């Protein structure tokens, strides 16, 4: 079953913070985050694993709440380059289960 | 290191025809996954191949099929095309380790238009 992402779209001014949520109805083993700019391929941001720590690089980080079966992506002091559609992909079981993606969150950063 | 290459970039076909899309993964990657992307639906999983074997399959009709060759290159075929098959088809490769810790590397996709 497809994870649910919220919000579906958000518009921010440069320098503002954003949070994107990804929720699943199934227990999660891993969560992937990708960003896709218009007309380009999705690009990997990070993977979070069950029992693992919060991850991040630069001003983009993410958390994984196993009890709530959800992950959140945090973008702080957003830059114009952060604009794009963010997808979370979830895997419910350890092993060879397919990665199921949400419908995406469109983030627009304006000057 | 070359990225994931998909050919062709654009295709226009007529209803009822069939089409074959190609994907060359990053050198050393043994897993190739295919996704269909349409507005509002996100990335819908089609299938995944690992070492020439289909390891996972999504909920698409049998008109959608694929295969993987010994050099890890993969092809996807859609027969008896329907208007609803119009979409961006993305291929992604990864190392393919069992615990799915490796990230997916996506190609730029093939834009299929069915008229």
Short mmCIF file of C-alpha atoms in Angstrom, two decimals:
data_model
loop_
_atom_site.label_atom_id
_atom_site.label_comp_id
_atom_site.label_asym_id
_atom_site.label_seq_id
_atom_site.Cartn_x
_atom_site.Cartn_y
_atom_site.Cartn_z
CA UNK A 1 0.00 0.00 0.00
CA UNK A 2 1.21 3.45 -0.96
CA UNK A 3 2.51 5.65 1.89
CA UNK A 4 0.71 8.94 2.39
CA UNK A 5 2.67 12.16 2.13
CA UNK A 6 1.64 15.50 3.56
CA UNK A 7 1.36 18.23 2.62
CA UNK A 8 0.75 17.64 -1.08
CA UNK A 9 2.24 21.02 -1.91
CA UNK A 10 3.85 23.89 -0.05
CA UNK A 11 5.19 27.30 -1.02
CA UNK A 12 7.88 28.90 1.10
CA UNK A 13 10.05 31.96 1.01
CA UNK A 14 13.79 31.52 0.93
CA UNK A 15 15.11 30.97 4.44
CA UNK A 16 11.94 29.43 5.85
CA UNK A 17 11.73 25.90 7.20
CA UNK A 18 9.66 23.01 5.86
CA UNK A 19 8.55 19.64 7.16
CA UNK A 20 7.30 16.86 4.91
CA UNK A 21 5.64 13.82 6.44
CA UNK A 22 5.37 10.26 5.18
CA UNK A 23 2.98 7.84 6.88
CA UNK A 24 2.37 4.16 6.33
CA UNK A 25 -0.41 1.83 7.42
CA UNK A 26 2.15 -0.97 7.76
CA UNK A 27 5.11 -1.41 10.06
CA UNK A 28 8.15 0.04 8.38
CA UNK A 29 11.64 -1.34 8.00
CA UNK A 30 13.14 1.43 5.91
CA UNK A 31 12.28 4.80 4.44
CA UNK A 32 14.01 6.39 1.45
CA UNK A 33 13.76 10.05 0.49
CA UNK A 34 14.25 11.39 -3.04
CA UNK A 35 13.92 14.77 -4.69
CA UNK A 36 12.87 15.29 -8.29
CA UNK A 37 13.30 18.60 -10.04
CA UNK A 38 11.08 19.40 -12.98
CA UNK A 39 12.09 17.45 -16.05
CA UNK A 40 14.82 15.55 -14.23
CA UNK A 41 15.25 12.13 -12.64
CA UNK A 42 14.60 11.61 -8.92
CA UNK A 43 17.76 11.96 -6.88
CA UNK A 44 18.51 10.07 -3.69
CA UNK A 45 18.66 12.10 -0.46
CA UNK A 46 18.88 9.56 2.37
CA UNK A 47 17.78 6.22 3.80
CA UNK A 48 16.51 5.65 7.33
CA UNK A 49 16.38 2.18 8.81
CA UNK A 50 14.32 0.75 11.64
CA UNK A 51 16.26 1.21 14.84
CA UNK A 52 18.61 3.67 13.18
CA UNK A 53 19.43 7.24 14.07
CA UNK A 54 18.14 10.42 12.54
CA UNK A 55 20.08 11.25 9.43
CA UNK A 56 20.93 14.41 7.64
CA UNK A 57 23.34 16.41 5.62
CA UNK A 58 23.71 20.15 5.27
CA UNK A 59 20.33 21.60 6.11
CA UNK A 60 18.22 18.57 5.18
CA UNK A 61 17.56 15.92 7.80
CA UNK A 62 15.00 13.24 8.50
CA UNK A 63 13.60 11.21 11.34
CA UNK A 64 11.95 7.82 11.55
CA UNK A 65 9.28 7.11 14.15
CA UNK A 66 8.74 3.36 14.22
CA UNK A 67 5.81 3.47 16.63
CA UNK A 68 3.90 5.94 14.48
CA UNK A 69 5.04 4.25 11.26
CA UNK A 70 6.08 7.53 9.81
CA UNK A 71 9.06 9.55 8.70
CA UNK A 72 9.55 13.29 8.48
CA UNK A 73 11.90 15.25 6.25
CA UNK A 74 13.14 18.58 7.62
CA UNK A 75 14.45 21.34 5.39
CA UNK A 76 15.85 24.25 7.35
CA UNK A 77 16.66 27.71 6.02
CA UNK A 78 15.40 26.61 2.61
CA UNK A 79 17.25 27.65 -0.52
CA UNK A 80 15.94 28.15 -4.04
CA UNK A 81 17.69 24.93 -5.03
CA UNK A 82 15.45 22.95 -2.66
CA UNK A 83 12.48 23.41 -4.98
CA UNK A 84 11.15 20.18 -6.44
CA UNK A 85 8.93 17.24 -5.64
CA UNK A 86 9.93 15.12 -2.69
CA UNK A 87 9.08 11.43 -2.61
CA UNK A 88 9.31 9.00 0.24
CA UNK A 89 9.70 5.31 -0.50
CA UNK A 90 8.93 2.69 2.11
CA UNK A 91 9.78 -0.93 2.66
CA UNK A 92 7.86 -2.91 5.24
CA UNK A 93 9.93 -6.03 5.68
CA UNK A 94 13.59 -6.84 5.83
CA UNK A 95 14.60 -8.57 2.65
CA UNK A 96 13.65 -8.24 -0.94
CA UNK A 97 10.40 -6.35 -0.65
CA UNK A 98 9.79 -3.70 -3.28
CA UNK A 99 10.15 -0.01 -2.51
CA UNK A 100 6.73 1.68 -2.58
CA UNK A 101 6.62 5.43 -3.16
CA UNK A 102 4.18 8.07 -1.99
CA UNK A 103 2.53 10.50 -4.41
CA UNK A 104 5.02 13.25 -3.60
CA UNK A 105 5.14 16.69 -2.02
CA UNK A 106 5.75 19.63 -4.33
CA UNK A 107 7.94 22.22 -2.65
CA UNK A 108 8.29 25.67 -4.21
CA UNK A 109 10.79 28.13 -2.78
CA UNK A 110 10.34 31.75 -3.81
CA UNK A 111 12.85 34.58 -3.33
CA UNK B 1 31.14 6.78 -13.80
CA UNK B 2 28.24 6.74 -16.25
CA UNK B 3 24.74 7.02 -14.82
CA UNK B 4 21.64 5.05 -15.68
CA UNK B 5 20.86 5.35 -19.37
CA UNK B 6 17.38 4.94 -20.78
CA UNK B 7 16.50 4.82 -24.44
CA UNK B 8 14.65 6.19 -26.22
CA UNK B 9 13.87 9.46 -24.41
CA UNK B 10 10.57 9.95 -26.21
CA UNK B 11 8.14 7.63 -27.93
CA UNK B 12 4.84 8.19 -29.66
CA UNK B 13 2.76 5.10 -30.35
CA UNK B 14 -0.74 4.27 -31.41
CA UNK B 15 -3.26 2.29 -29.39
CA UNK B 16 -2.84 -1.42 -29.93
CA UNK B 17 0.84 -1.25 -30.79
CA UNK B 18 3.60 -2.59 -28.59
CA UNK B 19 6.73 -0.88 -27.34
CA UNK B 20 10.09 -1.86 -25.87
CA UNK B 21 12.06 0.41 -23.56
CA UNK B 22 15.69 -0.11 -22.67
CA UNK B 23 17.71 0.59 -19.56
CA UNK B 24 21.47 0.33 -18.96
CA UNK B 25 22.30 0.40 -15.24
CA UNK B 26 25.35 1.86 -13.56
CA UNK B 27 28.31 -0.45 -13.96
CA UNK B 28 28.37 -3.03 -11.15
CA UNK B 29 24.71 -2.62 -10.23
CA UNK B 30 22.83 -5.88 -10.41
CA UNK B 31 19.31 -4.71 -9.62
CA UNK B 32 17.09 -2.85 -12.06
CA UNK B 33 13.64 -1.56 -11.11
CA UNK B 34 11.01 -0.01 -13.34
CA UNK B 35 8.49 2.63 -12.30
CA UNK B 36 5.62 4.34 -14.07
CA UNK B 37 5.19 8.02 -13.24
CA UNK B 38 1.97 9.89 -13.97
CA UNK B 39 0.71 13.22 -12.57
CA UNK B 40 -0.94 12.70 -9.22
CA UNK B 41 0.03 9.02 -8.92
CA UNK B 42 3.64 9.38 -8.03
CA UNK B 43 5.95 6.49 -8.81
CA UNK B 44 4.13 3.22 -9.36
CA UNK B 45 6.30 0.12 -9.10
CA UNK B 46 6.26 -2.16 -12.14
CA UNK B 47 8.89 -4.81 -11.44
CA UNK B 48 12.42 -5.41 -10.29
CA UNK B 49 15.08 -7.70 -11.72
CA UNK B 50 18.16 -8.99 -9.99
CA UNK B 51 20.71 -11.21 -11.71
CA UNK B 52 18.33 -11.89 -14.62
CA UNK B 53 15.50 -12.98 -12.31
CA UNK B 54 12.32 -11.07 -11.55
CA UNK B 55 12.49 -10.49 -7.79
CA UNK B 56 9.40 -8.33 -7.31
CA UNK B 57 6.34 -7.44 -9.32
CA UNK B 58 3.83 -4.61 -8.98
CA UNK B 59 0.11 -4.59 -9.69
CA UNK B 60 0.16 -4.04 -13.40
CA UNK B 61 -1.60 -6.16 -16.05
CA UNK B 62 0.25 -8.86 -17.92
CA UNK B 63 0.66 -6.53 -20.90
CA UNK B 64 3.63 -5.13 -19.00
CA UNK B 65 6.64 -7.41 -18.99
CA UNK B 66 10.36 -7.14 -18.62
CA UNK B 67 13.60 -8.98 -18.65
CA UNK B 68 17.20 -8.57 -17.64
CA UNK B 69 20.25 -9.71 -19.50
CA UNK B 70 23.50 -11.16 -18.19
CA UNK B 71 25.17 -7.73 -18.38
CA UNK B 72 22.37 -6.35 -16.12
CA UNK B 73 20.83 -4.31 -18.92
CA UNK B 74 17.06 -4.48 -18.82
CA UNK B 75 14.18 -4.09 -21.20
CA UNK B 76 10.54 -3.41 -20.53
CA UNK B 77 7.81 -4.29 -23.00
CA UNK B 78 4.24 -3.10 -23.14
CA UNK B 79 1.90 -4.86 -25.56
CA UNK B 80 -1.49 -3.76 -26.86
CA UNK B 81 -0.96 -0.17 -25.78
CA UNK B 82 -3.82 1.77 -24.24
CA UNK B 83 -4.26 5.53 -23.88
CA UNK B 84 -3.78 5.16 -20.12
CA UNK B 85 -0.28 3.81 -20.64
CA UNK B 86 0.92 7.30 -21.50
CA UNK B 87 3.44 8.13 -18.81
CA UNK B 88 7.06 8.64 -17.93
CA UNK B 89 8.74 5.28 -17.41
CA UNK B 90 11.68 5.41 -15.07
CA UNK B 91 14.35 2.83 -14.61
CA UNK B 92 16.46 2.71 -11.45
CA UNK B 93 19.50 0.62 -10.65
CA UNK B 94 21.11 -0.31 -7.36
CA UNK B 95 23.61 -2.76 -5.93
CA UNK B 96 20.66 -4.94 -5.06
CA UNK B 97 21.76 -6.12 -1.65
CA UNK B 98 19.13 -8.11 0.18
CA UNK B 99 18.34 -5.57 2.87
CA UNK B 100 17.61 -2.73 0.43
CA UNK B 101 20.08 -0.39 2.10
CA UNK B 102 21.41 0.75 -1.21
CA UNK B 103 19.83 3.80 -2.82
CA UNK B 104 18.16 3.78 -6.21
CA UNK B 105 19.83 5.62 -9.05
CA UNK B 106 17.27 6.75 -11.58
CA UNK B 107 17.61 7.32 -15.30
CA UNK B 108 16.01 10.31 -17.03
CA UNK B 109 13.13 8.18 -18.19
CA UNK B 110 11.30 7.42 -21.40
CA UNK B 111 8.29 9.59 -22.09
CA UNK B 112 5.67 7.40 -23.78
CA UNK B 113 2.68 8.99 -25.46
CA UNK B 114 -0.10 6.75 -26.75
CA UNK B 115 -2.50 8.28 -29.26
#
